[in-house]
Tab-separated table of C-alpha atoms in Angstrom:
chain	number	residue	atom	x	y	z
A	1	UNK	CA	-27.561	8.134	-2.576
A	2	UNK	CA	-24.266	9.716	-1.993
A	3	UNK	CA	-23.691	7.641	1.116
A	4	UNK	CA	-24.727	4.473	-0.614
A	5	UNK	CA	-22.158	5.165	-3.614
A	6	UNK	CA	-19.423	5.590	-1.323
A	7	UNK	CA	-20.089	2.523	0.663
A	8	UNK	CA	-20.354	0.620	-2.695
A	9	UNK	CA	-16.953	1.988	-3.508
A	10	UNK	CA	-15.247	0.957	-0.462
A	11	UNK	CA	-16.378	-2.919	-0.606
A	12	UNK	CA	-15.689	-5.483	-2.670
A	13	UNK	CA	-18.241	-5.553	-5.459
A	14	UNK	CA	-19.197	-9.167	-7.232
A	15	UNK	CA	-21.261	-9.773	-10.176
A	16	UNK	CA	-21.817	-12.484	-13.040
A	17	UNK	CA	-23.373	-11.598	-16.515
A	18	UNK	CA	-24.638	-14.175	-19.010
A	19	UNK	CA	-22.727	-14.581	-22.187
A	20	UNK	CA	-24.751	-15.668	-25.303
A	21	UNK	CA	-24.044	-19.519	-24.819
A	22	UNK	CA	-24.634	-19.661	-20.880
A	23	UNK	CA	-21.212	-18.636	-19.812
A	24	UNK	CA	-20.564	-15.567	-17.259
A	25	UNK	CA	-18.367	-13.059	-16.998
A	26	UNK	CA	-17.174	-12.757	-13.342
A	27	UNK	CA	-15.986	-9.461	-12.142
A	28	UNK	CA	-14.726	-8.372	-8.739
A	29	UNK	CA	-13.735	-4.679	-7.727
A	30	UNK	CA	-11.784	-3.587	-4.574
A	31	UNK	CA	-9.668	-1.064	-3.614
A	32	UNK	CA	-5.646	-0.829	-2.637
A	33	UNK	CA	-5.302	2.621	-1.265
A	34	UNK	CA	-6.193	4.983	-4.138
A	35	UNK	CA	-6.158	2.418	-6.797
A	36	UNK	CA	-9.190	0.086	-7.742
A	37	UNK	CA	-8.297	-3.286	-8.257
A	38	UNK	CA	-10.157	-5.358	-10.644
A	39	UNK	CA	-10.143	-9.003	-11.268
A	40	UNK	CA	-12.323	-10.627	-14.038
A	41	UNK	CA	-12.886	-13.935	-15.539
A	42	UNK	CA	-14.717	-15.509	-18.414
A	43	UNK	CA	-14.963	-18.824	-20.352
A	44	UNK	CA	-15.598	-18.778	-23.900
A	45	UNK	CA	-16.538	-21.605	-26.468
A	46	UNK	CA	-14.126	-20.621	-28.933
A	47	UNK	CA	-10.543	-21.881	-30.485
A	48	UNK	CA	-7.772	-19.993	-28.612
A	49	UNK	CA	-6.684	-18.537	-31.996
A	50	UNK	CA	-10.110	-16.964	-32.414
A	51	UNK	CA	-9.871	-15.450	-28.810
A	52	UNK	CA	-6.358	-13.957	-29.350
A	53	UNK	CA	-7.345	-12.482	-32.617
A	54	UNK	CA	-10.276	-10.417	-31.121
A	55	UNK	CA	-8.139	-9.590	-27.786
A	56	UNK	CA	-5.303	-8.120	-29.904
A	57	UNK	CA	-7.153	-6.432	-32.792
A	58	UNK	CA	-6.477	-3.203	-31.483
A	59	UNK	CA	-6.908	-1.090	-35.038
A	60	UNK	CA	-10.490	-2.749	-35.237
A	61	UNK	CA	-11.520	-2.683	-31.397
A	62	UNK	CA	-13.643	0.590	-31.766
A	63	UNK	CA	-15.933	-1.696	-33.786
A	64	UNK	CA	-16.135	-4.230	-30.984
A	65	UNK	CA	-16.396	-2.119	-28.088
A	66	UNK	CA	-18.921	0.594	-27.977
A	67	UNK	CA	-17.064	2.808	-25.514
A	68	UNK	CA	-14.316	3.282	-27.913
A	69	UNK	CA	-14.796	5.825	-30.770
A	70	UNK	CA	-11.154	5.480	-32.073
A	71	UNK	CA	-8.321	2.854	-31.568
A	72	UNK	CA	-5.085	2.371	-33.467
A	73	UNK	CA	-1.856	0.860	-33.276
A	74	UNK	CA	0.815	3.660	-33.688
A	75	UNK	CA	4.131	2.078	-33.463
A	76	UNK	CA	5.031	-1.946	-33.518
A	77	UNK	CA	8.356	-3.219	-32.387
A	78	UNK	CA	7.945	-7.116	-32.289
A	79	UNK	CA	5.822	-7.818	-29.400
A	80	UNK	CA	5.596	-4.312	-27.981
A	81	UNK	CA	2.928	-2.133	-29.398
A	82	UNK	CA	2.200	1.324	-28.644
A	83	UNK	CA	-1.513	2.165	-29.238
A	84	UNK	CA	-4.113	5.230	-28.907
A	85	UNK	CA	-7.451	4.894	-27.985
A	86	UNK	CA	-10.316	7.518	-27.051
A	87	UNK	CA	-13.921	7.166	-26.390
A	88	UNK	CA	-16.544	7.809	-23.940
A	89	UNK	CA	-17.701	5.492	-21.083
A	90	UNK	CA	-21.172	5.628	-19.613
A	91	UNK	CA	-22.252	4.937	-16.121
A	92	UNK	CA	-26.200	5.650	-15.923
A	93	UNK	CA	-26.388	9.467	-16.512
A	94	UNK	CA	-22.581	9.852	-16.060
A	95	UNK	CA	-20.554	10.242	-19.291
A	96	UNK	CA	-16.550	9.986	-18.978
A	97	UNK	CA	-14.560	11.007	-21.783
A	98	UNK	CA	-11.017	9.516	-22.174
A	99	UNK	CA	-8.254	9.565	-24.209
A	100	UNK	CA	-5.283	7.341	-23.498
A	101	UNK	CA	-1.983	6.048	-24.873
A	102	UNK	CA	-0.862	2.358	-23.792
A	103	UNK	CA	1.939	0.306	-24.102
A	104	UNK	CA	1.201	-3.189	-24.827
A	105	UNK	CA	3.399	-6.285	-24.426
A	106	UNK	CA	2.489	-9.428	-25.854
A	107	UNK	CA	3.208	-13.244	-25.043
A	108	UNK	CA	1.472	-14.697	-27.985
A	109	UNK	CA	-1.586	-16.891	-27.302
A	110	UNK	CA	-0.981	-16.673	-23.506
A	111	UNK	CA	-0.430	-13.336	-22.145
A	112	UNK	CA	-1.194	-9.303	-22.806
A	113	UNK	CA	0.323	-6.682	-20.368
A	114	UNK	CA	-0.994	-3.240	-20.814
A	115	UNK	CA	0.255	0.125	-18.958
A	116	UNK	CA	-1.076	3.614	-19.724
A	117	UNK	CA	1.794	5.923	-20.644
A	118	UNK	CA	-0.450	9.238	-20.864
A	119	UNK	CA	-3.885	10.065	-20.956
A	120	UNK	CA	-7.161	10.557	-19.002
A	121	UNK	CA	-6.098	8.028	-16.524
A	122	UNK	CA	-3.786	8.731	-13.683
A	123	UNK	CA	-2.482	5.105	-13.708
A	124	UNK	CA	-3.690	1.801	-15.422
A	125	UNK	CA	-1.821	-1.233	-15.649
A	126	UNK	CA	-3.019	-4.540	-16.513
A	127	UNK	CA	-2.546	-8.321	-17.204
A	128	UNK	CA	-4.605	-10.597	-19.193
A	129	UNK	CA	-3.950	-14.545	-19.358
A	130	UNK	CA	-5.472	-16.727	-21.993
A	131	UNK	CA	-5.493	-20.248	-21.139
A	132	UNK	CA	-6.811	-23.287	-23.565
A	133	UNK	CA	-9.353	-25.582	-21.817
A	134	UNK	CA	-9.634	-27.593	-24.967
A	135	UNK	CA	-9.843	-27.220	-28.811
A	136	UNK	CA	-12.787	-24.791	-28.647
A	137	UNK	CA	-12.624	-23.696	-25.137
A	138	UNK	CA	-10.772	-20.768	-23.600
A	139	UNK	CA	-10.599	-19.208	-20.248
A	140	UNK	CA	-9.681	-15.246	-20.001
A	141	UNK	CA	-8.355	-14.202	-16.881
A	142	UNK	CA	-7.670	-10.454	-16.253
A	143	UNK	CA	-6.078	-8.619	-13.458
A	144	UNK	CA	-5.905	-4.500	-13.469
A	145	UNK	CA	-5.168	-1.564	-11.425
A	146	UNK	CA	-7.090	1.850	-12.256
A	147	UNK	CA	-6.132	5.261	-10.589
A	148	UNK	CA	-8.464	8.157	-11.787
A	149	UNK	CA	-7.570	11.656	-11.933
A	150	UNK	CA	-11.367	12.764	-12.143
A	151	UNK	CA	-13.170	13.277	-8.964
A	152	UNK	CA	-16.448	12.104	-10.428
A	153	UNK	CA	-14.621	8.999	-11.655
A	154	UNK	CA	-13.158	8.419	-8.270
A	155	UNK	CA	-16.637	8.741	-6.824
A	156	UNK	CA	-18.314	6.196	-8.910
A	157	UNK	CA	-15.409	4.110	-9.094
A	158	UNK	CA	-16.111	0.735	-8.056
A	159	UNK	CA	-19.607	0.317	-9.671
A	160	UNK	CA	-18.428	2.304	-12.742
A	161	UNK	CA	-15.443	-0.186	-13.350
A	162	UNK	CA	-17.429	-3.195	-12.608
A	163	UNK	CA	-19.981	-1.871	-15.487
A	164	UNK	CA	-17.385	-1.305	-17.959
A	165	UNK	CA	-15.187	-4.393	-17.391
A	166	UNK	CA	-18.507	-6.507	-17.667
A	167	UNK	CA	-19.798	-4.961	-20.870
A	168	UNK	CA	-16.240	-5.063	-22.548
A	169	UNK	CA	-15.701	-8.573	-21.702
A	170	UNK	CA	-19.367	-9.570	-23.011
A	171	UNK	CA	-18.754	-7.452	-26.198
A	172	UNK	CA	-15.495	-9.313	-26.810
A	173	UNK	CA	-16.946	-12.553	-26.212
A	174	UNK	CA	-19.719	-12.133	-28.524
A	175	UNK	CA	-17.275	-10.967	-31.162
A	176	UNK	CA	-15.216	-14.301	-30.467
A	177	UNK	CA	-18.537	-16.335	-30.867
A	178	UNK	CA	-19.310	-14.426	-34.071
A	179	UNK	CA	-15.884	-15.039	-35.622
A	180	UNK	CA	-15.832	-18.589	-34.767
A	181	UNK	CA	-19.318	-19.005	-36.214
A	182	UNK	CA	-18.259	-17.445	-39.470
A	183	UNK	CA	-15.017	-19.583	-39.634
A	184	UNK	CA	-17.260	-22.840	-39.258
A	185	UNK	CA	-19.483	-21.566	-42.100
A	186	UNK	CA	-16.573	-21.193	-44.442
A	187	UNK	CA	-15.247	-24.382	-43.773
A	188	UNK	CA	-18.601	-26.176	-43.929
A	189	UNK	CA	-20.958	-24.003	-46.177
A	190	UNK	CA	-24.705	-24.846	-46.040
A	191	UNK	CA	-25.977	-26.098	-49.206
A	192	UNK	CA	-29.790	-25.297	-49.563
A	193	UNK	CA	-31.475	-27.648	-52.156
A	194	UNK	CA	-32.287	-26.344	-55.596
A	195	UNK	CA	-35.699	-24.841	-56.025
A	196	UNK	CA	-37.733	-26.806	-58.368
């Protein structure tokens, strides 16, 4: 089993998972020296504003992502945010508790840059791009590099990250679609015929 995990950690791992409407989350995890490199992409049938609202809803992110227990913005200076998050990530029988402080830089409706300032990760830096493919379609592209302090996290690095990133994007895509449906209902409420 250990040999299999080490081989998986050294290889490029690809996966696609279905989102509610038949979309898919595409994730690739590789390595660059001590760092794990993640590339992910997902297409979601929602307006860009809805997608951006979910991606930047840091104060409510713990209600969207199941690995977060707390998430809050502790400082805001224009498009620069400081956020603190804590939670527990699960991979099979493995539980990895984490607490991080991140600097977030926003280029509204287009780009989110994040980097860890302190916490459980040795290093984390990511870029997320939002590309409108129409009035009701967005493509989200994500690139990140992770270095772990924990030997256990390093051992399970590639499959662990693959699982976490897939799950996070599936949950965010589901929340985007939920909010889009709610907005449509508010604009066009369904009127049921009166009962005789």
